[in-house]
Amino acid sequence: MFEKARYTASLRRLHWLMAVMIALAYLAIEQRNLFERGTPERFAMVQSHFWLGIGIFVLVWVRLQQRLKHGAPRITPALPGWQNGISHLMHVALYAFFIVMPILGMLTAWTDGKAILIPFTDIALPALLAENKDLAHQLEELHHDIGEAFYWVIGFHIVAALYHHFIRKDDTLVRMR
């Protein structure tokens, strides 16, 4: 058997914490439609989505710093060049998503005139942009479309990890355990 190199404990924790936060952010925004507009429950779902996105945005910078500092352990046995290239593209896409989506979400909220309240208070984060419904609509569409596309990217990421573990039988998945 081969030596199983792993990501650092901090990177593994950040990976799984962010995975849970992303799932919850998607769940919150998808479930908001179970509640009528203007209800406290719907407002709570939207605010949860906002704050999970902000949390993801903060954590991605910590994760990037850790990833740059510690790198990634080698996959054993080594990947063919084409798989290695796809892996790098996938990781760039994931990190870009973690940065771009929260920014788009905040811009959408601000230009739509929606308050992002500090949890358990009536204090709103200051809006850095003026209300502009046309721009808000365009930003919301972009935020939504990228979010929809990322169901596929996240699904591909999961399927690829399972492929490596069960079919290729390398240590890709083990590195993140």
PDB file of C-alpha atoms in Angstrom:
ATOM      1  CA  MET A   1       0.000   0.000   0.000  1.00  0.00           C
ATOM      2  CA  PHE A   2       1.120   3.592  -0.455  1.00  0.00           C
ATOM      3  CA  GLU A   3       1.780   6.309   2.106  1.00  0.00           C
ATOM      4  CA  LYS A   4      -1.336   8.404   2.619  1.00  0.00           C
ATOM      5  CA  ALA A   5      -0.299  12.064   2.731  1.00  0.00           C
ATOM      6  CA  ARG A   6      -3.073  14.363   3.936  1.00  0.00           C
ATOM      7  CA  TYR A   7      -3.922  18.018   3.873  1.00  0.00           C
ATOM      8  CA  THR A   8      -3.143  19.879   7.093  1.00  0.00           C
ATOM      9  CA  ALA A   9      -5.742  19.601   9.842  1.00  0.00           C
ATOM     10  CA  SER A  10      -6.694  23.257   9.348  1.00  0.00           C
ATOM     11  CA  LEU A  11      -7.313  22.771   5.615  1.00  0.00           C
ATOM     12  CA  ARG A  12      -9.343  19.616   6.235  1.00  0.00           C
ATOM     13  CA  ARG A  13     -11.493  21.408   8.837  1.00  0.00           C
ATOM     14  CA  LEU A  14     -11.974  24.426   6.578  1.00  0.00           C
ATOM     15  CA  HIS A  15     -12.933  22.172   3.661  1.00  0.00           C
ATOM     16  CA  TRP A  16     -15.646  20.349   5.587  1.00  0.00           C
ATOM     17  CA  LEU A  17     -16.876  23.455   7.415  1.00  0.00           C
ATOM     18  CA  MET A  18     -17.238  25.292   4.114  1.00  0.00           C
ATOM     19  CA  ALA A  19     -18.945  22.261   2.530  1.00  0.00           C
ATOM     20  CA  VAL A  20     -21.567  22.327   5.293  1.00  0.00           C
ATOM     21  CA  MET A  21     -21.948  26.108   5.019  1.00  0.00           C
ATOM     22  CA  ILE A  22     -22.405  25.894   1.235  1.00  0.00           C
ATOM     23  CA  ALA A  23     -25.038  23.174   1.622  1.00  0.00           C
ATOM     24  CA  LEU A  24     -26.850  25.281   4.234  1.00  0.00           C
ATOM     25  CA  ALA A  25     -26.646  28.425   2.063  1.00  0.00           C
ATOM     26  CA  TYR A  26     -28.213  26.541  -0.843  1.00  0.00           C
ATOM     27  CA  LEU A  27     -30.812  24.988   1.462  1.00  0.00           C
ATOM     28  CA  ALA A  28     -31.762  28.339   2.999  1.00  0.00           C
ATOM     29  CA  ILE A  29     -32.285  30.078  -0.327  1.00  0.00           C
ATOM     30  CA  GLU A  30     -34.149  27.134  -1.884  1.00  0.00           C
ATOM     31  CA  GLN A  31     -36.411  26.733   1.159  1.00  0.00           C
ATOM     32  CA  ARG A  32     -37.333  30.416   1.393  1.00  0.00           C
ATOM     33  CA  ASN A  33     -40.094  29.772  -1.129  1.00  0.00           C
ATOM     34  CA  LEU A  34     -41.881  27.599   1.419  1.00  0.00           C
ATOM     35  CA  PHE A  35     -42.778  30.835   3.195  1.00  0.00           C
ATOM     36  CA  GLU A  36     -44.854  33.786   2.019  1.00  0.00           C
ATOM     37  CA  ARG A  37     -43.123  37.045   1.166  1.00  0.00           C
ATOM     38  CA  GLY A  38     -42.928  39.352   4.150  1.00  0.00           C
ATOM     39  CA  THR A  39     -43.053  36.590   6.778  1.00  0.00           C
ATOM     40  CA  PRO A  40     -40.415  36.356   9.516  1.00  0.00           C
ATOM     41  CA  GLU A  41     -39.600  32.796   8.414  1.00  0.00           C
ATOM     42  CA  ARG A  42     -38.795  33.833   4.854  1.00  0.00           C
ATOM     43  CA  PHE A  43     -36.776  36.793   6.139  1.00  0.00           C
ATOM     44  CA  ALA A  44     -34.812  34.402   8.405  1.00  0.00           C
ATOM     45  CA  MET A  45     -34.050  32.106   5.455  1.00  0.00           C
ATOM     46  CA  VAL A  46     -32.782  35.005   3.337  1.00  0.00           C
ATOM     47  CA  GLN A  47     -30.718  36.459   6.198  1.00  0.00           C
ATOM     48  CA  SER A  48     -29.250  32.993   6.884  1.00  0.00           C
ATOM     49  CA  HIS A  49     -28.296  32.747   3.213  1.00  0.00           C
ATOM     50  CA  PHE A  50     -26.644  36.193   3.403  1.00  0.00           C
ATOM     51  CA  TRP A  51     -24.611  35.383   6.517  1.00  0.00           C
ATOM     52  CA  LEU A  52     -23.575  31.933   5.351  1.00  0.00           C
ATOM     53  CA  GLY A  53     -22.301  33.595   2.164  1.00  0.00           C
ATOM     54  CA  ILE A  54     -20.409  36.210   4.162  1.00  0.00           C
ATOM     55  CA  GLY A  55     -18.930  33.456   6.352  1.00  0.00           C
ATOM     56  CA  ILE A  56     -17.833  31.512   3.269  1.00  0.00           C
ATOM     57  CA  PHE A  57     -16.258  34.683   1.865  1.00  0.00           C
ATOM     58  CA  VAL A  58     -14.244  35.200   5.064  1.00  0.00           C
ATOM     59  CA  LEU A  59     -13.194  31.550   5.350  1.00  0.00           C
ATOM     60  CA  VAL A  60     -12.067  31.245   1.727  1.00  0.00           C
ATOM     61  CA  TRP A  61      -9.318  33.809   2.382  1.00  0.00           C
ATOM     62  CA  VAL A  62      -8.106  31.834   5.405  1.00  0.00           C
ATOM     63  CA  ARG A  63      -8.265  28.673   3.316  1.00  0.00           C
ATOM     64  CA  LEU A  64      -6.336  30.238   0.431  1.00  0.00           C
ATOM     65  CA  GLN A  65      -3.663  31.482   2.821  1.00  0.00           C
ATOM     66  CA  GLN A  66      -3.337  27.996   4.324  1.00  0.00           C
ATOM     67  CA  ARG A  67      -3.314  26.358   0.891  1.00  0.00           C
ATOM     68  CA  LEU A  68      -0.584  28.702  -0.359  1.00  0.00           C
ATOM     69  CA  LYS A  69       1.433  28.170   2.810  1.00  0.00           C
ATOM     70  CA  HIS A  70       1.143  24.363   2.970  1.00  0.00           C
ATOM     71  CA  GLY A  71       0.329  23.336  -0.604  1.00  0.00           C
ATOM     72  CA  ALA A  72      -1.474  20.127  -1.499  1.00  0.00           C
ATOM     73  CA  PRO A  73      -0.155  16.642  -0.804  1.00  0.00           C
ATOM     74  CA  ARG A  74       0.693  14.561  -3.853  1.00  0.00           C
ATOM     75  CA  ILE A  75      -1.874  12.080  -5.074  1.00  0.00           C
ATOM     76  CA  THR A  76      -0.593   8.514  -5.010  1.00  0.00           C
ATOM     77  CA  PRO A  77      -0.452   6.984  -7.539  1.00  0.00           C
ATOM     78  CA  ALA A  78       0.120  10.136  -9.595  1.00  0.00           C
ATOM     79  CA  LEU A  79      -2.611  11.379 -11.904  1.00  0.00           C
ATOM     80  CA  PRO A  80      -2.280  11.396 -15.680  1.00  0.00           C
ATOM     81  CA  GLY A  81      -1.548  14.902 -16.961  1.00  0.00           C
ATOM     82  CA  TRP A  82      -5.057  15.493 -18.319  1.00  0.00           C
ATOM     83  CA  GLN A  83      -6.664  14.590 -14.968  1.00  0.00           C
ATOM     84  CA  ASN A  84      -4.209  16.805 -13.138  1.00  0.00           C
ATOM     85  CA  GLY A  85      -5.142  19.697 -15.452  1.00  0.00           C
ATOM     86  CA  ILE A  86      -8.871  19.170 -14.900  1.00  0.00           C
ATOM     87  CA  SER A  87      -8.270  18.962 -11.146  1.00  0.00           C
ATOM     88  CA  HIS A  88      -6.481  22.322 -11.139  1.00  0.00           C
ATOM     89  CA  LEU A  89      -9.217  23.946 -13.249  1.00  0.00           C
ATOM     90  CA  MET A  90     -11.878  22.560 -10.907  1.00  0.00           C
ATOM     91  CA  HIS A  91     -10.126  23.951  -7.838  1.00  0.00           C
ATOM     92  CA  VAL A  92      -9.681  27.372  -9.466  1.00  0.00           C
ATOM     93  CA  ALA A  93     -13.403  27.353 -10.341  1.00  0.00           C
ATOM     94  CA  LEU A  94     -14.362  26.408  -6.782  1.00  0.00           C
ATOM     95  CA  TYR A  95     -12.220  29.124  -5.203  1.00  0.00           C
ATOM     96  CA  ALA A  96     -13.505  31.693  -7.719  1.00  0.00           C
ATOM     97  CA  PHE A  97     -17.054  30.669  -6.814  1.00  0.00           C
ATOM     98  CA  PHE A  98     -16.347  31.090  -3.076  1.00  0.00           C
ATOM     99  CA  ILE A  99     -15.144  34.647  -3.742  1.00  0.00           C
ATOM    100  CA  VAL A 100     -17.455  35.840  -6.530  1.00  0.00           C
ATOM    101  CA  MET A 101     -20.791  34.547  -5.222  1.00  0.00           C
ATOM    102  CA  PRO A 102     -20.733  36.354  -1.856  1.00  0.00           C
ATOM    103  CA  ILE A 103     -19.651  39.572  -3.596  1.00  0.00           C
ATOM    104  CA  LEU A 104     -22.509  39.253  -6.098  1.00  0.00           C
ATOM    105  CA  GLY A 105     -24.900  38.478  -3.252  1.00  0.00           C
ATOM    106  CA  MET A 106     -23.880  41.566  -1.274  1.00  0.00           C
ATOM    107  CA  LEU A 107     -24.037  43.789  -4.366  1.00  0.00           C
ATOM    108  CA  THR A 108     -27.493  42.402  -5.161  1.00  0.00           C
ATOM    109  CA  ALA A 109     -28.767  43.016  -1.626  1.00  0.00           C
ATOM    110  CA  TRP A 110     -27.423  46.566  -1.531  1.00  0.00           C
ATOM    111  CA  THR A 111     -28.704  47.598  -4.962  1.00  0.00           C
ATOM    112  CA  ASP A 112     -32.081  45.999  -4.179  1.00  0.00           C
ATOM    113  CA  GLY A 113     -32.345  47.998  -0.954  1.00  0.00           C
ATOM    114  CA  LYS A 114     -32.321  44.878   1.246  1.00  0.00           C
ATOM    115  CA  ALA A 115     -30.837  45.174   4.709  1.00  0.00           C
ATOM    116  CA  ILE A 116     -28.252  42.647   5.837  1.00  0.00           C
ATOM    117  CA  LEU A 117     -28.887  42.614   9.559  1.00  0.00           C
ATOM    118  CA  ILE A 118     -26.301  41.593  12.118  1.00  0.00           C
ATOM    119  CA  PRO A 119     -27.822  38.402  13.573  1.00  0.00           C
ATOM    120  CA  PHE A 120     -30.103  38.872  16.582  1.00  0.00           C
ATOM    121  CA  THR A 121     -30.044  42.672  16.209  1.00  0.00           C
ATOM    122  CA  ASP A 122     -31.776  45.350  14.182  1.00  0.00           C
ATOM    123  CA  ILE A 123     -28.402  46.737  13.105  1.00  0.00           C
ATOM    124  CA  ALA A 124     -27.802  46.560   9.352  1.00  0.00           C
ATOM    125  CA  LEU A 125     -24.448  46.426   7.624  1.00  0.00           C
ATOM    126  CA  PRO A 126     -23.943  49.698   5.773  1.00  0.00           C
ATOM    127  CA  ALA A 127     -24.888  49.521   2.105  1.00  0.00           C
ATOM    128  CA  LEU A 128     -21.901  50.429  -0.031  1.00  0.00           C
ATOM    129  CA  LEU A 129     -24.033  51.020  -3.135  1.00  0.00           C
ATOM    130  CA  ALA A 130     -27.158  53.064  -3.739  1.00  0.00           C
ATOM    131  CA  GLU A 131     -30.428  51.348  -4.517  1.00  0.00           C
ATOM    132  CA  ASN A 132     -30.769  50.595  -8.239  1.00  0.00           C
ATOM    133  CA  LYS A 133     -33.506  48.084  -9.065  1.00  0.00           C
ATOM    134  CA  ASP A 134     -32.362  47.520 -12.671  1.00  0.00           C
ATOM    135  CA  LEU A 135     -28.814  46.727 -11.585  1.00  0.00           C
ATOM    136  CA  ALA A 136     -30.135  44.629  -8.691  1.00  0.00           C
ATOM    137  CA  HIS A 137     -32.161  42.525 -11.132  1.00  0.00           C
ATOM    138  CA  GLN A 138     -29.130  41.943 -13.381  1.00  0.00           C
ATOM    139  CA  LEU A 139     -26.896  41.062 -10.422  1.00  0.00           C
ATOM    140  CA  GLU A 140     -29.524  38.740  -8.955  1.00  0.00           C
ATOM    141  CA  GLU A 141     -29.866  36.915 -12.280  1.00  0.00           C
ATOM    142  CA  LEU A 142     -26.095  36.493 -12.504  1.00  0.00           C
ATOM    143  CA  HIS A 143     -25.896  35.329  -8.862  1.00  0.00           C
ATOM    144  CA  HIS A 144     -28.720  32.851  -9.510  1.00  0.00           C
ATOM    145  CA  ASP A 145     -27.281  31.528 -12.792  1.00  0.00           C
ATOM    146  CA  ILE A 146     -23.807  30.994 -11.332  1.00  0.00           C
ATOM    147  CA  GLY A 147     -25.397  29.309  -8.311  1.00  0.00           C
ATOM    148  CA  GLU A 148     -27.343  26.970 -10.605  1.00  0.00           C
ATOM    149  CA  ALA A 149     -24.205  26.147 -12.613  1.00  0.00           C
ATOM    150  CA  PHE A 150     -22.371  25.337  -9.428  1.00  0.00           C
ATOM    151  CA  TYR A 151     -24.791  22.571  -8.541  1.00  0.00           C
ATOM    152  CA  TRP A 152     -23.060  20.808 -11.451  1.00  0.00           C
ATOM    153  CA  VAL A 153     -19.535  21.824 -10.431  1.00  0.00           C
ATOM    154  CA  ILE A 154     -20.080  20.702  -6.838  1.00  0.00           C
ATOM    155  CA  GLY A 155     -21.670  17.469  -8.079  1.00  0.00           C
ATOM    156  CA  PHE A 156     -18.708  16.852 -10.398  1.00  0.00           C
ATOM    157  CA  HIS A 157     -16.322  17.506  -7.485  1.00  0.00           C
ATOM    158  CA  ILE A 158     -18.107  14.874  -5.374  1.00  0.00           C
ATOM    159  CA  VAL A 159     -18.325  12.338  -8.215  1.00  0.00           C
ATOM    160  CA  ALA A 160     -14.624  12.856  -9.016  1.00  0.00           C
ATOM    161  CA  ALA A 161     -13.664  12.239  -5.375  1.00  0.00           C
ATOM    162  CA  LEU A 162     -15.718   9.032  -5.336  1.00  0.00           C
ATOM    163  CA  TYR A 163     -14.260   7.952  -8.714  1.00  0.00           C
ATOM    164  CA  HIS A 164     -10.740   8.387  -7.358  1.00  0.00           C
ATOM    165  CA  HIS A 165     -11.552   6.491  -4.169  1.00  0.00           C
ATOM    166  CA  PHE A 166     -13.580   3.556  -5.497  1.00  0.00           C
ATOM    167  CA  ILE A 167     -12.489   3.131  -9.128  1.00  0.00           C
ATOM    168  CA  ARG A 168      -9.005   4.575  -9.456  1.00  0.00           C
ATOM    169  CA  LYS A 169      -8.226   3.584  -5.853  1.00  0.00           C
ATOM    170  CA  ASP A 170      -5.833   6.455  -5.236  1.00  0.00           C
ATOM    171  CA  ASP A 171      -5.593   8.573  -2.096  1.00  0.00           C
ATOM    172  CA  THR A 172      -7.399  11.686  -3.388  1.00  0.00           C
ATOM    173  CA  LEU A 173     -10.337  11.373  -0.997  1.00  0.00           C
ATOM    174  CA  VAL A 174      -8.211  10.111   1.899  1.00  0.00           C
ATOM    175  CA  ARG A 175      -6.134  13.303   1.773  1.00  0.00           C
ATOM    176  CA  MET A 176      -9.183  15.299   2.917  1.00  0.00           C
ATOM    177  CA  ARG A 177     -10.330  12.919   5.685  1.00  0.00           C
TER     178      ARG A 177
END
